[in-house]
Coordinates of C-alpha atoms in Angstrom, one line a residue:
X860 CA -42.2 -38.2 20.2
X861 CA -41.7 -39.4 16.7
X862 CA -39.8 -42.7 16.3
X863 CA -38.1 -44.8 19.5
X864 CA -34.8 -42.7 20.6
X865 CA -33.5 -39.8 21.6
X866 CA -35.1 -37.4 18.6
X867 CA -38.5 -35.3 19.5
X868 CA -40.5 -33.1 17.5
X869 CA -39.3 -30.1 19.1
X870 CA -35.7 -30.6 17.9
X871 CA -34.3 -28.5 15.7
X872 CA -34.0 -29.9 11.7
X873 CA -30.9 -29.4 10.3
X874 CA -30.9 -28.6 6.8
X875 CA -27.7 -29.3 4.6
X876 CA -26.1 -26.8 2.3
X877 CA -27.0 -27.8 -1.4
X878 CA -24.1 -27.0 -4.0
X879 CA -23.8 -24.7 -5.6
X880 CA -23.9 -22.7 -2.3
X881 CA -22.0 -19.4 -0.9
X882 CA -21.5 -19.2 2.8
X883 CA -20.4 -16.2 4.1
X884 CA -21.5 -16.1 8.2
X885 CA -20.9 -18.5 10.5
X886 CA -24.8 -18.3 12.1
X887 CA -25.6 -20.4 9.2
X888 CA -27.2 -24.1 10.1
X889 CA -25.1 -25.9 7.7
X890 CA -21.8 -24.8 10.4
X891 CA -22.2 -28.1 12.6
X892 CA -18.4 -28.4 14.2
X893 CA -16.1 -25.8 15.2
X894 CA -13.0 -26.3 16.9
X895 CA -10.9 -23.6 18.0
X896 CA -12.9 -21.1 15.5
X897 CA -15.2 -18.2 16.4
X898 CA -18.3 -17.9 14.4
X899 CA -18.7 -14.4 12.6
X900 CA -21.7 -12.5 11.5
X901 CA -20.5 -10.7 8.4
X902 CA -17.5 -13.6 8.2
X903 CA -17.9 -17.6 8.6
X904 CA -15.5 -17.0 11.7
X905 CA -11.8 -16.5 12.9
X906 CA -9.9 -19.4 14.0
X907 CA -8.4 -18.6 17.6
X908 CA -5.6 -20.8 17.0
X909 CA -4.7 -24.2 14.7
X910 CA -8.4 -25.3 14.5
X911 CA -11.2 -27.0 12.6
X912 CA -14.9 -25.9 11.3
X913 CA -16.7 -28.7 9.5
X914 CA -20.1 -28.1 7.3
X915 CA -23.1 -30.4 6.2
X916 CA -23.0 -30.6 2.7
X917 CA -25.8 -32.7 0.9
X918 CA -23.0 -33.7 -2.3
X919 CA -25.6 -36.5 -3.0
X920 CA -22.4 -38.9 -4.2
X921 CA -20.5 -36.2 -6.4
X922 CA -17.6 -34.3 -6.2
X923 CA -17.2 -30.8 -5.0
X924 CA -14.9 -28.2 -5.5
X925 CA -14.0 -26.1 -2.5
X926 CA -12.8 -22.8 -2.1
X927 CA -11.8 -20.7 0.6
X928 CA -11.6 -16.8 1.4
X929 CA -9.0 -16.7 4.3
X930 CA -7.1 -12.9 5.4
X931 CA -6.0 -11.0 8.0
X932 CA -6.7 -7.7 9.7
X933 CA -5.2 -6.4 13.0
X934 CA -6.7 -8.5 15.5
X935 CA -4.7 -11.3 13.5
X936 CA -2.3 -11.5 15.9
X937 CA -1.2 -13.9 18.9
X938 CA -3.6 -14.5 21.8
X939 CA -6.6 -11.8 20.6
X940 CA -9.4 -14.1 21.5
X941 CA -8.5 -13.4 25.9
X942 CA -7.2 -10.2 25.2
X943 CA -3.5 -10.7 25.6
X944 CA -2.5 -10.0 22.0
X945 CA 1.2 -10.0 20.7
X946 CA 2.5 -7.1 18.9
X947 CA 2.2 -8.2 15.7
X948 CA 5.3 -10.0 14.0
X949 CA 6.8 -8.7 10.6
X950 CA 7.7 -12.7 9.9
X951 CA 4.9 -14.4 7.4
X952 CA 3.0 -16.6 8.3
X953 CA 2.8 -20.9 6.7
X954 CA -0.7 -22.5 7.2
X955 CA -1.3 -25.3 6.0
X956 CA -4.9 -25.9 4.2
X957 CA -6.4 -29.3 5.3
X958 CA -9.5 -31.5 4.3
X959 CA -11.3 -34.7 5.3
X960 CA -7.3 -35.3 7.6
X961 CA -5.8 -34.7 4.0
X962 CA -2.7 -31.9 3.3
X963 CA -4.7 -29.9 0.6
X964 CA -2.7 -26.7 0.2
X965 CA -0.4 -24.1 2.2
X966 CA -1.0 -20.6 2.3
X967 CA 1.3 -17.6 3.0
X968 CA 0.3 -15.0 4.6
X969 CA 2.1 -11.7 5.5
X970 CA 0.8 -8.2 6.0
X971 CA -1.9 -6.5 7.7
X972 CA -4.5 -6.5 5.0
X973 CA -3.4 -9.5 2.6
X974 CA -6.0 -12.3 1.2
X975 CA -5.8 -15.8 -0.1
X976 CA -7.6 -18.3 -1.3
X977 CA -7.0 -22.5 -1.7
X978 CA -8.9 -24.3 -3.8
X979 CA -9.4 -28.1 -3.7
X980 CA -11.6 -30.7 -5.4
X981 CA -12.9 -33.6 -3.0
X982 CA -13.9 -36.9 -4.8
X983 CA -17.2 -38.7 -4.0
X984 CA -15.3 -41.0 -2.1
X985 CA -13.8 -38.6 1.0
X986 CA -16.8 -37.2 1.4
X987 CA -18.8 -39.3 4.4
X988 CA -22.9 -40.3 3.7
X989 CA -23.4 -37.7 6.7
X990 CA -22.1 -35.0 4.3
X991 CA -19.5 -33.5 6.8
X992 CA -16.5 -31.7 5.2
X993 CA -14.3 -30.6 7.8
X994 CA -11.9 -27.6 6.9
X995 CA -8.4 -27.2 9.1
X996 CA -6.0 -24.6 9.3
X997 CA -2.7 -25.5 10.6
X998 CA 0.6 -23.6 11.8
X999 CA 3.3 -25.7 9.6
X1000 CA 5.2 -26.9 13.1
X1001 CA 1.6 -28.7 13.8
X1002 CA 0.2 -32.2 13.2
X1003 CA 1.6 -35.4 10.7
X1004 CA 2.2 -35.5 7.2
X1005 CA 5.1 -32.5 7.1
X1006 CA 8.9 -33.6 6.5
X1007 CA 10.9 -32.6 9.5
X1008 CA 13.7 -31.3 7.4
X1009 CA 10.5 -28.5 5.9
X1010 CA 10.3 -27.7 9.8
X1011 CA 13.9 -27.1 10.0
X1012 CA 13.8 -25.0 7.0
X1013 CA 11.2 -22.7 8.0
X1014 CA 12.6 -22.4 11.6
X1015 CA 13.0 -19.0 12.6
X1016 CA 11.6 -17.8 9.0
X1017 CA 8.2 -17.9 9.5
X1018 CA 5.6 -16.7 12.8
X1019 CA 4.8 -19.1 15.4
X1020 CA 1.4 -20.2 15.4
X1021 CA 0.4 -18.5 12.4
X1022 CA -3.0 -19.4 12.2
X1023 CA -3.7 -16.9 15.2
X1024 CA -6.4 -14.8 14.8
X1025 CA -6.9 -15.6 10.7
X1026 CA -10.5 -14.9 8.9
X1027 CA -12.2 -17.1 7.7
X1028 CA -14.5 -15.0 5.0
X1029 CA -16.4 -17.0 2.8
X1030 CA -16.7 -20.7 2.0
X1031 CA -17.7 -21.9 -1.2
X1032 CA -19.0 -25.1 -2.3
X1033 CA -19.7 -26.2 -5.7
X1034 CA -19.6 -28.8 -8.4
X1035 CA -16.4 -29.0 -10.6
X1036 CA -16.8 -27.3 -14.4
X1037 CA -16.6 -30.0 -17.3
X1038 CA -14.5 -27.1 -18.6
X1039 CA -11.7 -25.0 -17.1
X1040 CA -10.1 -21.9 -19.6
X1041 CA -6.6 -23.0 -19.4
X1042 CA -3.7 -20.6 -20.5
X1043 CA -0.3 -21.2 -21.4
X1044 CA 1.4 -18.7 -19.1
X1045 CA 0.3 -16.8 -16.1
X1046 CA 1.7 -13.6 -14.7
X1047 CA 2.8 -13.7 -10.8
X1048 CA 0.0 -12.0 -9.4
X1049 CA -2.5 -14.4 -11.4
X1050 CA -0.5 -17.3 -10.1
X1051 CA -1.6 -16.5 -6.8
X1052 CA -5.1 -15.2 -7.4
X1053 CA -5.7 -19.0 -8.7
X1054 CA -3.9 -20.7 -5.4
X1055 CA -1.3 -22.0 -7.5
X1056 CA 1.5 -20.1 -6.0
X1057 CA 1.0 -18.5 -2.4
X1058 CA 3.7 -16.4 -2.0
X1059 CA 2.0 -13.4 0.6
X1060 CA -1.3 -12.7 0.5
X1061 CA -2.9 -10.1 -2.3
X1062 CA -4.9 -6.6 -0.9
X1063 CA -6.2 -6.1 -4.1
X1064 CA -7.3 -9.3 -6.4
X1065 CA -8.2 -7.3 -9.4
X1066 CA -4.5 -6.1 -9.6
X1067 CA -2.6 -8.2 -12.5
X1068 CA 1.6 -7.9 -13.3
X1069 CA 4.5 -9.0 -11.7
X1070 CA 4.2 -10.7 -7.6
X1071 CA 7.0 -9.1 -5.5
X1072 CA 8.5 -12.1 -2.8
X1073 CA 8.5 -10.0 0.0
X1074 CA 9.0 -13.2 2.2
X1075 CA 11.7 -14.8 0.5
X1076 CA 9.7 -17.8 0.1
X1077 CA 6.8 -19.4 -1.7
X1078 CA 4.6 -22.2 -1.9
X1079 CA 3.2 -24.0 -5.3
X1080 CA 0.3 -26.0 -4.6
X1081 CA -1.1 -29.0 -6.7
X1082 CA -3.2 -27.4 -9.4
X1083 CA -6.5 -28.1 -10.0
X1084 CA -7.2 -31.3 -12.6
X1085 CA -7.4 -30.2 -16.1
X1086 CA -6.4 -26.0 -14.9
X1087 CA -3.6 -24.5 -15.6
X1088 CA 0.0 -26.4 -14.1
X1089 CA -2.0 -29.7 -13.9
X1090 CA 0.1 -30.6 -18.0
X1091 CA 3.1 -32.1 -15.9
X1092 CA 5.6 -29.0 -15.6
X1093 CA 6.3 -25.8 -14.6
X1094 CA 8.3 -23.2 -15.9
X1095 CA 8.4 -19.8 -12.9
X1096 CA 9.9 -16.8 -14.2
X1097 CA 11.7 -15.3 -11.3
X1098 CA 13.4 -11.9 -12.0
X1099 CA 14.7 -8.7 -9.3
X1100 CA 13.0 -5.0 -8.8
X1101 CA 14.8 -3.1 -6.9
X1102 CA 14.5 -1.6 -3.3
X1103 CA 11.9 0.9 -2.7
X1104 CA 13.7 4.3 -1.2
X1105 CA 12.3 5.3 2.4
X1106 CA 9.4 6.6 2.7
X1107 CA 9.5 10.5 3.8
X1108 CA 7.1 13.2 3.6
X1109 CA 8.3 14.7 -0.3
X1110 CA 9.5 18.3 -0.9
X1111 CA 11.3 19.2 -3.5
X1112 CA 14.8 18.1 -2.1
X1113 CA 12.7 14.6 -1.6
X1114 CA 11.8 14.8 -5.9
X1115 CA 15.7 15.5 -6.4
X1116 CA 16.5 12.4 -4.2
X1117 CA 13.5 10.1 -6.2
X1118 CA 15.2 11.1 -9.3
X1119 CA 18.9 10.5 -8.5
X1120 CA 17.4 6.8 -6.9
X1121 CA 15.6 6.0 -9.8
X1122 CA 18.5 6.6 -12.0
X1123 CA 20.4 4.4 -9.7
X1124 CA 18.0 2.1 -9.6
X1125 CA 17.7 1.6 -13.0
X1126 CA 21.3 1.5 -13.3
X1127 CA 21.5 -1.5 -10.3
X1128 CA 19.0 -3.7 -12.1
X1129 CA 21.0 -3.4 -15.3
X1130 CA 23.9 -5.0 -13.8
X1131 CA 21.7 -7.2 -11.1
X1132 CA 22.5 -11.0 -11.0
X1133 CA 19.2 -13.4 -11.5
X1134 CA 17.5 -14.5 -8.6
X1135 CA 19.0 -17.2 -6.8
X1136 CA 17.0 -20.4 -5.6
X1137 CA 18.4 -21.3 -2.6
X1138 CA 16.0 -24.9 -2.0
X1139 CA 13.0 -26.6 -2.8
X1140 CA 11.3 -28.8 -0.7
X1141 CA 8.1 -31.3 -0.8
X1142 CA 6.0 -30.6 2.3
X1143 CA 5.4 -34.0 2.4
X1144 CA 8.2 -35.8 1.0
X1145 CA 11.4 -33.1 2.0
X1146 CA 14.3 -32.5 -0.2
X1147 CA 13.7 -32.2 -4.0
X1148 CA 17.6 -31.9 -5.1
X1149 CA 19.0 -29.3 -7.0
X1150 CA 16.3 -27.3 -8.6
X1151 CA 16.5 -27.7 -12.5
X1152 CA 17.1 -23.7 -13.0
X1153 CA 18.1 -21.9 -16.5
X1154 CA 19.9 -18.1 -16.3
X1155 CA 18.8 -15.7 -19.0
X1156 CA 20.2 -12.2 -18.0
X1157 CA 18.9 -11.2 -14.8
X1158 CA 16.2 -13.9 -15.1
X1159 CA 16.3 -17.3 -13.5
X1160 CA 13.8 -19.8 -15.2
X1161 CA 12.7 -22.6 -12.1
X1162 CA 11.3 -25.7 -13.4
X1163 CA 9.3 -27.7 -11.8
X1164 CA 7.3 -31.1 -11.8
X1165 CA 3.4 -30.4 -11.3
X1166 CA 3.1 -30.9 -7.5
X1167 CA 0.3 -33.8 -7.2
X1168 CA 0.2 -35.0 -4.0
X1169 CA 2.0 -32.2 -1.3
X1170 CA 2.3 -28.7 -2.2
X1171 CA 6.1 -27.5 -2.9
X1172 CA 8.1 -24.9 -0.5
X1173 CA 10.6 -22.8 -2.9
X1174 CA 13.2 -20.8 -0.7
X1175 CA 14.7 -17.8 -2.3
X1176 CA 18.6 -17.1 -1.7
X1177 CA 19.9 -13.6 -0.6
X1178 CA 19.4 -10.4 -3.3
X1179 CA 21.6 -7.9 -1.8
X1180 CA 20.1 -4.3 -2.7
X1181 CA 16.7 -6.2 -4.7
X1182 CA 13.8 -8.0 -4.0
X1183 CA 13.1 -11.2 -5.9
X1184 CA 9.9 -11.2 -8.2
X1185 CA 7.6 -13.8 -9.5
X1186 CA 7.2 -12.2 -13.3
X1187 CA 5.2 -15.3 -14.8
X1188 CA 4.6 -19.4 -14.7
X1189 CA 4.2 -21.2 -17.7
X1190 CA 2.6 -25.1 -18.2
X1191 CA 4.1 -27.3 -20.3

Protein backbone atom coordinates (compact mmCIF):
# COMPACT_ATOMS: atom_id res chain seq x y z
CA UNK A 1 0.00 0.00 0.00
CA UNK A 2 1.21 3.52 -0.53
CA UNK A 3 -0.80 6.35 1.25
CA UNK A 4 -4.27 5.61 3.35
CA UNK A 5 -7.21 4.93 0.65
CA UNK A 6 -8.22 3.06 -1.98
CA UNK A 7 -4.84 3.53 -4.30
CA UNK A 8 -2.12 0.45 -4.26
CA UNK A 9 1.03 -0.02 -5.96
CA UNK A 10 -0.23 -2.39 -8.36
CA UNK A 11 -2.62 0.22 -9.89
CA UNK A 12 -2.24 1.31 -13.10
CA UNK A 13 -0.54 5.21 -13.48
CA UNK A 14 -2.34 7.17 -15.75
CA UNK A 15 -0.28 9.41 -17.67
CA UNK A 16 -1.84 12.60 -19.27
CA UNK A 17 -1.43 13.69 -22.90
CA UNK A 18 1.07 16.68 -23.00
CA UNK A 19 0.25 19.29 -25.81
CA UNK A 20 1.29 19.44 -28.41
CA UNK A 21 0.00 15.81 -28.87
CA UNK A 22 -1.65 13.75 -31.90
CA UNK A 23 -4.05 11.00 -30.95
CA UNK A 24 -5.07 8.81 -33.47
CA UNK A 25 -6.38 5.23 -31.53
CA UNK A 26 -8.49 4.94 -29.04
CA UNK A 27 -6.13 2.18 -26.96
CA UNK A 28 -4.30 5.23 -25.93
CA UNK A 29 -4.24 5.85 -21.82
CA UNK A 30 -5.02 9.44 -22.05
CA UNK A 31 -8.94 8.03 -23.44
CA UNK A 32 -10.42 7.96 -19.70
CA UNK A 33 -14.43 8.28 -20.52
CA UNK A 34 -16.40 7.01 -23.37
CA UNK A 35 -19.98 7.15 -23.64
CA UNK A 36 -21.74 5.66 -26.43
CA UNK A 37 -18.22 5.48 -28.52
CA UNK A 38 -16.27 2.44 -29.54
CA UNK A 39 -12.60 2.60 -29.20
CA UNK A 40 -10.65 1.96 -32.61
CA UNK A 41 -7.22 0.72 -33.28
CA UNK A 42 -6.24 2.60 -36.39
CA UNK A 43 -9.08 5.41 -35.32
CA UNK A 44 -9.80 7.06 -31.76
CA UNK A 45 -13.23 5.28 -32.15
CA UNK A 46 -16.88 5.51 -33.70
CA UNK A 47 -19.60 6.92 -31.76
CA UNK A 48 -22.59 4.27 -31.71
CA UNK A 49 -25.01 6.92 -31.34
CA UNK A 50 -25.14 10.85 -29.79
CA UNK A 51 -22.20 10.17 -27.33
CA UNK A 52 -19.20 11.50 -25.38
CA UNK A 53 -15.27 10.49 -25.21
CA UNK A 54 -13.35 12.64 -22.77
CA UNK A 55 -9.34 12.79 -22.59
CA UNK A 56 -6.72 13.69 -19.74
CA UNK A 57 -4.89 16.54 -20.91
CA UNK A 58 -2.10 17.94 -18.67
CA UNK A 59 -2.83 22.00 -20.16
CA UNK A 60 -0.84 23.06 -16.96
CA UNK A 61 -3.33 26.40 -16.89
CA UNK A 62 -3.18 27.30 -20.66
CA UNK A 63 -5.37 27.29 -23.39
CA UNK A 64 -5.65 24.67 -26.04
CA UNK A 65 -6.69 24.52 -29.38
CA UNK A 66 -8.64 21.48 -30.36
CA UNK A 67 -9.22 19.86 -33.55
CA UNK A 68 -11.06 17.07 -34.74
CA UNK A 69 -10.90 14.48 -37.70
CA UNK A 70 -14.57 13.14 -37.89
CA UNK A 71 -16.01 11.05 -41.43
CA UNK A 72 -17.92 8.45 -42.50
CA UNK A 73 -17.68 5.17 -44.37
CA UNK A 74 -20.40 2.54 -44.88
CA UNK A 75 -20.95 1.13 -41.58
CA UNK A 76 -22.05 4.94 -40.87
CA UNK A 77 -25.31 4.04 -40.86
CA UNK A 78 -28.25 3.46 -38.28
CA UNK A 79 -27.94 0.68 -35.71
CA UNK A 80 -24.34 -0.93 -37.01
CA UNK A 81 -22.98 -1.42 -33.63
CA UNK A 82 -25.95 -4.80 -32.97
CA UNK A 83 -26.07 -5.55 -36.49
CA UNK A 84 -29.41 -4.17 -37.48
CA UNK A 85 -28.14 -1.46 -39.84
CA UNK A 86 -30.49 0.92 -41.87
CA UNK A 87 -30.04 1.24 -45.46
CA UNK A 88 -28.27 4.23 -45.61
CA UNK A 89 -30.23 7.57 -46.07
CA UNK A 90 -29.45 10.01 -49.04
CA UNK A 91 -30.50 13.06 -46.34
CA UNK A 92 -27.19 14.80 -44.68
CA UNK A 93 -26.61 14.53 -41.64
CA UNK A 94 -26.39 17.99 -38.63
CA UNK A 95 -24.12 17.08 -35.63
CA UNK A 96 -23.51 19.26 -33.49
CA UNK A 97 -19.71 19.65 -32.09
CA UNK A 98 -19.66 20.07 -28.22
CA UNK A 99 -17.02 20.84 -25.42
CA UNK A 100 -16.71 21.06 -21.62
CA UNK A 101 -21.38 21.20 -22.06
CA UNK A 102 -20.53 24.11 -24.45
CA UNK A 103 -22.19 24.31 -28.41
CA UNK A 104 -18.69 24.60 -30.14
CA UNK A 105 -19.53 23.93 -33.80
CA UNK A 106 -21.96 21.94 -36.25
CA UNK A 107 -20.87 19.79 -38.82
CA UNK A 108 -22.58 18.47 -42.08
CA UNK A 109 -22.10 15.48 -43.22
CA UNK A 110 -23.37 13.72 -46.37
CA UNK A 111 -21.94 11.03 -48.52
CA UNK A 112 -20.29 7.81 -48.10
CA UNK A 113 -16.69 8.95 -47.99
CA UNK A 114 -16.92 12.75 -46.88
CA UNK A 115 -14.57 14.30 -43.93
CA UNK A 116 -14.70 17.19 -41.60
CA UNK A 117 -13.04 18.85 -39.14
CA UNK A 118 -14.21 21.56 -36.08
CA UNK A 119 -11.81 23.43 -34.62
CA UNK A 120 -12.14 25.12 -31.20
CA UNK A 121 -10.00 26.97 -28.70
CA UNK A 122 -10.76 26.24 -24.88
CA UNK A 123 -9.63 28.96 -22.35
CA UNK A 124 -7.67 28.11 -19.20
CA UNK A 125 -10.69 28.52 -17.34
CA UNK A 126 -13.14 25.51 -18.94
CA UNK A 127 -10.65 23.31 -18.61
CA UNK A 128 -10.98 21.37 -14.88
CA UNK A 129 -7.39 20.92 -12.57
CA UNK A 130 -8.08 17.12 -13.40
CA UNK A 131 -7.40 17.94 -17.13
CA UNK A 132 -10.56 16.22 -18.60
CA UNK A 133 -11.83 17.65 -21.91
CA UNK A 134 -14.80 15.92 -22.79
CA UNK A 135 -15.71 15.91 -26.65
CA UNK A 136 -19.72 15.28 -27.74
CA UNK A 137 -21.24 14.69 -30.84
CA UNK A 138 -24.86 15.38 -31.00
CA UNK A 139 -27.88 14.68 -33.62
CA UNK A 140 -29.29 18.46 -33.83
CA UNK A 141 -32.94 17.12 -32.36
CA UNK A 142 -30.69 16.22 -29.05
CA UNK A 143 -29.88 18.02 -25.83
CA UNK A 144 -30.42 22.11 -24.72
CA UNK A 145 -28.99 25.10 -26.11
CA UNK A 146 -30.77 24.73 -29.89
CA UNK A 147 -33.80 27.14 -30.82
CA UNK A 148 -36.79 25.03 -31.38
CA UNK A 149 -37.71 26.96 -34.48
CA UNK A 150 -33.75 25.53 -35.93
CA UNK A 151 -35.51 22.01 -35.08
CA UNK A 152 -38.52 22.87 -37.09
CA UNK A 153 -36.42 24.03 -39.83
CA UNK A 154 -34.37 21.07 -40.29
CA UNK A 155 -37.37 18.65 -39.84
CA UNK A 156 -37.61 16.26 -42.48
CA UNK A 157 -34.24 17.81 -44.12
CA UNK A 158 -31.76 16.24 -42.36
CA UNK A 159 -31.13 12.13 -41.14
CA UNK A 160 -32.37 11.16 -37.81
CA UNK A 161 -29.74 10.39 -35.46
CA UNK A 162 -27.01 11.50 -37.48
CA UNK A 163 -24.27 10.86 -35.34
CA UNK A 164 -24.80 6.94 -36.06
CA UNK A 165 -21.97 5.10 -36.77
CA UNK A 166 -19.50 8.52 -37.33
CA UNK A 167 -15.49 8.17 -37.06
CA UNK A 168 -13.85 9.63 -34.89
CA UNK A 169 -10.10 9.71 -36.63
CA UNK A 170 -7.76 11.76 -34.99
CA UNK A 171 -7.81 14.14 -32.00
CA UNK A 172 -5.48 16.88 -31.77
CA UNK A 173 -4.46 18.87 -28.99
CA UNK A 174 -2.30 21.81 -29.00
CA UNK A 175 -1.39 25.32 -27.90
CA UNK A 176 -2.94 28.32 -29.89
CA UNK A 177 -0.26 30.10 -32.53
CA UNK A 178 0.66 33.84 -31.37
CA UNK A 179 0.18 34.03 -35.19
CA UNK A 180 -2.52 32.83 -37.63
CA UNK A 181 -1.90 33.74 -41.78
CA UNK A 182 -5.07 35.46 -42.25
CA UNK A 183 -6.38 36.12 -45.97
CA UNK A 184 -8.84 38.37 -47.22
CA UNK A 185 -11.00 35.91 -49.21
CA UNK A 186 -11.29 32.24 -49.14
CA UNK A 187 -12.59 30.02 -51.94
CA UNK A 188 -15.56 27.50 -50.90
CA UNK A 189 -13.73 24.45 -50.55
CA UNK A 190 -11.10 26.33 -48.26
CA UNK A 191 -14.00 27.63 -46.27
CA UNK A 192 -14.64 24.34 -45.21
CA UNK A 193 -11.22 22.73 -44.98
CA UNK A 194 -10.82 25.53 -42.09
CA UNK A 195 -14.36 24.56 -40.28
CA UNK A 196 -15.59 27.85 -41.08
CA UNK A 197 -18.30 26.73 -43.36
CA UNK A 198 -19.54 22.95 -43.13
CA UNK A 199 -21.64 22.58 -45.89
CA UNK A 200 -20.97 18.39 -46.65
CA UNK A 201 -18.09 16.86 -45.90
CA UNK A 202 -14.77 16.94 -48.34
CA UNK A 203 -13.25 13.34 -49.85
CA UNK A 204 -10.31 15.04 -50.84
CA UNK A 205 -8.83 18.04 -48.62
CA UNK A 206 -6.07 18.91 -50.97
CA UNK A 207 -8.83 19.83 -53.60
CA UNK A 208 -9.20 23.91 -53.78
CA UNK A 209 -12.20 25.93 -56.07
CA UNK A 210 -15.63 26.35 -55.82
CA UNK A 211 -17.92 24.02 -52.86
CA UNK A 212 -21.00 22.63 -54.57
CA UNK A 213 -24.28 22.71 -51.84
CA UNK A 214 -25.33 19.45 -52.55
CA UNK A 215 -27.56 19.62 -49.30
CA UNK A 216 -29.15 22.81 -49.72
CA UNK A 217 -27.91 23.94 -46.60
CA UNK A 218 -24.85 25.04 -44.62
CA UNK A 219 -23.55 25.85 -41.47
CA UNK A 220 -20.87 28.90 -40.54
CA UNK A 221 -19.30 28.34 -37.39
CA UNK A 222 -17.57 31.00 -35.08
CA UNK A 223 -14.12 31.41 -36.51
CA UNK A 224 -11.17 31.05 -34.67
CA UNK A 225 -9.80 34.47 -32.71
CA UNK A 226 -7.60 36.43 -34.77
CA UNK A 227 -8.21 33.65 -38.25
CA UNK A 228 -9.91 34.47 -40.99
CA UNK A 229 -14.02 35.66 -40.37
CA UNK A 230 -13.10 36.55 -36.79
CA UNK A 231 -12.81 40.92 -38.37
CA UNK A 232 -16.65 41.25 -37.70
CA UNK A 233 -18.36 40.30 -41.18
CA UNK A 234 -18.76 38.05 -43.81
CA UNK A 235 -19.27 38.46 -47.34
CA UNK A 236 -20.26 34.38 -49.06
CA UNK A 237 -20.25 34.39 -52.65
CA UNK A 238 -22.98 32.04 -53.58
CA UNK A 239 -23.31 31.36 -57.38
CA UNK A 240 -25.26 28.12 -59.68
CA UNK A 241 -23.41 25.17 -61.77
CA UNK A 242 -25.50 23.36 -63.43
CA UNK A 243 -26.92 19.76 -63.27
CA UNK A 244 -24.64 16.97 -64.01
CA UNK A 245 -26.19 14.76 -67.01
CA UNK A 246 -26.78 10.96 -65.95
CA UNK A 247 -24.29 8.95 -65.69
CA UNK A 248 -24.30 6.09 -68.50
CA UNK A 249 -21.69 3.86 -69.82
CA UNK A 250 -20.26 6.55 -72.91
CA UNK A 251 -20.24 5.49 -76.65
CA UNK A 252 -20.12 7.65 -79.13
CA UNK A 253 -24.00 8.58 -79.21
CA UNK A 254 -23.17 9.25 -75.23
CA UNK A 255 -20.15 12.08 -76.54
CA UNK A 256 -22.91 13.49 -78.98
CA UNK A 257 -25.38 13.82 -75.97
CA UNK A 258 -22.30 15.35 -73.56
CA UNK A 259 -21.81 17.85 -76.19
CA UNK A 260 -25.37 18.93 -77.01
CA UNK A 261 -25.69 19.12 -72.71
CA UNK A 262 -22.86 21.13 -72.33
CA UNK A 263 -23.92 23.54 -74.88
CA UNK A 264 -27.16 23.69 -73.06
CA UNK A 265 -25.70 23.90 -70.05
CA UNK A 266 -23.75 26.68 -70.78
CA UNK A 267 -26.53 28.22 -72.36
CA UNK A 268 -28.89 27.64 -68.94
CA UNK A 269 -26.29 29.26 -66.69
CA UNK A 270 -26.13 32.26 -68.85
CA UNK A 271 -29.66 33.00 -68.29
CA UNK A 272 -29.72 31.30 -64.56
CA UNK A 273 -31.21 33.54 -61.76
CA UNK A 274 -28.66 33.99 -58.44
CA UNK A 275 -29.05 31.70 -55.84
CA UNK A 276 -31.76 32.35 -53.62
CA UNK A 277 -31.34 32.37 -49.58
CA UNK A 278 -34.26 31.13 -48.38
CA UNK A 279 -33.38 31.65 -44.20
CA UNK A 280 -30.78 32.00 -41.79
CA UNK A 281 -30.96 30.96 -38.39
CA UNK A 282 -28.69 31.16 -35.05
CA UNK A 283 -28.56 27.67 -33.60
CA UNK A 284 -28.78 29.16 -30.53
CA UNK A 285 -30.66 32.19 -30.64
CA UNK A 286 -33.33 31.19 -33.99
CA UNK A 287 -34.35 33.62 -36.53
CA UNK A 288 -31.76 36.17 -37.92
CA UNK A 289 -34.31 38.32 -40.17
CA UNK A 290 -34.02 38.90 -43.61
CA UNK A 291 -30.54 38.04 -44.65
CA UNK A 292 -28.63 41.31 -45.92
CA UNK A 293 -28.09 39.84 -49.64
CA UNK A 294 -26.67 41.90 -52.84
CA UNK A 295 -27.59 40.41 -56.67
CA UNK A 296 -24.73 40.77 -59.12
CA UNK A 297 -25.75 38.73 -62.28
CA UNK A 298 -26.20 35.26 -61.38
CA UNK A 299 -24.37 35.89 -58.04
CA UNK A 300 -25.95 36.54 -54.75
CA UNK A 301 -23.49 38.17 -52.16
CA UNK A 302 -24.76 36.84 -48.29
CA UNK A 303 -23.53 39.02 -45.66
CA UNK A 304 -23.18 38.11 -42.48
CA UNK A 305 -22.11 39.15 -38.83
CA UNK A 306 -19.08 36.93 -37.58
CA UNK A 307 -20.99 34.15 -35.63
CA UNK A 308 -19.36 34.48 -31.89
CA UNK A 309 -21.23 32.55 -29.73
CA UNK A 310 -23.58 29.74 -31.87
CA UNK A 311 -22.70 28.71 -35.17
CA UNK A 312 -25.19 29.98 -38.09
CA UNK A 313 -27.61 27.56 -40.23
CA UNK A 314 -27.99 29.17 -43.92
CA UNK A 315 -30.89 27.44 -45.91
CA UNK A 316 -30.75 27.59 -49.60
CA UNK A 317 -34.12 28.31 -51.62
CA UNK A 318 -35.10 26.07 -54.71
CA UNK A 319 -32.61 26.21 -58.03
CA UNK A 320 -34.74 24.59 -60.59
CA UNK A 321 -32.38 22.84 -63.20
CA UNK A 322 -28.83 24.09 -60.93
CA UNK A 323 -27.23 23.40 -57.93
CA UNK A 324 -26.22 26.35 -55.65
CA UNK A 325 -22.35 26.83 -55.04
CA UNK A 326 -20.32 28.35 -52.43
CA UNK A 327 -17.59 30.30 -54.96
CA UNK A 328 -15.80 32.28 -52.04
CA UNK A 329 -16.09 34.12 -48.34
CA UNK A 330 -14.58 37.26 -47.80
CA UNK A 331 -13.68 39.10 -44.14
CA UNK A 332 -14.23 42.47 -43.73
Amino acid sequence: MTSPGSATELDQLILPAIPPVHLNNGQVSALQVTDRFHRGTQIVGRFETSGLAGFKVSAQGRSLRVLLSLSLDERSLAGWHDGKAETAASLPRLVQVRSQGRLRQCVVLKGKRAHARATFDLSPDEIPDDGLICVELLDIMEGDGVCPEVRQAVSGRVMPDGVAGVRLNKVVFEEPPAVDFDPDALDGLRCEHSSLISAGGLANFNRQGVRVLRSGLFVVNPPLKETFGSSGRLTLRLGTKAEPASVIPATWGRVNSELRWMRHATRKLLGMAAPPVKRVLSIRDGNMGVPEERVDGNVTQLVLPSPTNSPFLVIMGPCLGAMPTLESAIAH
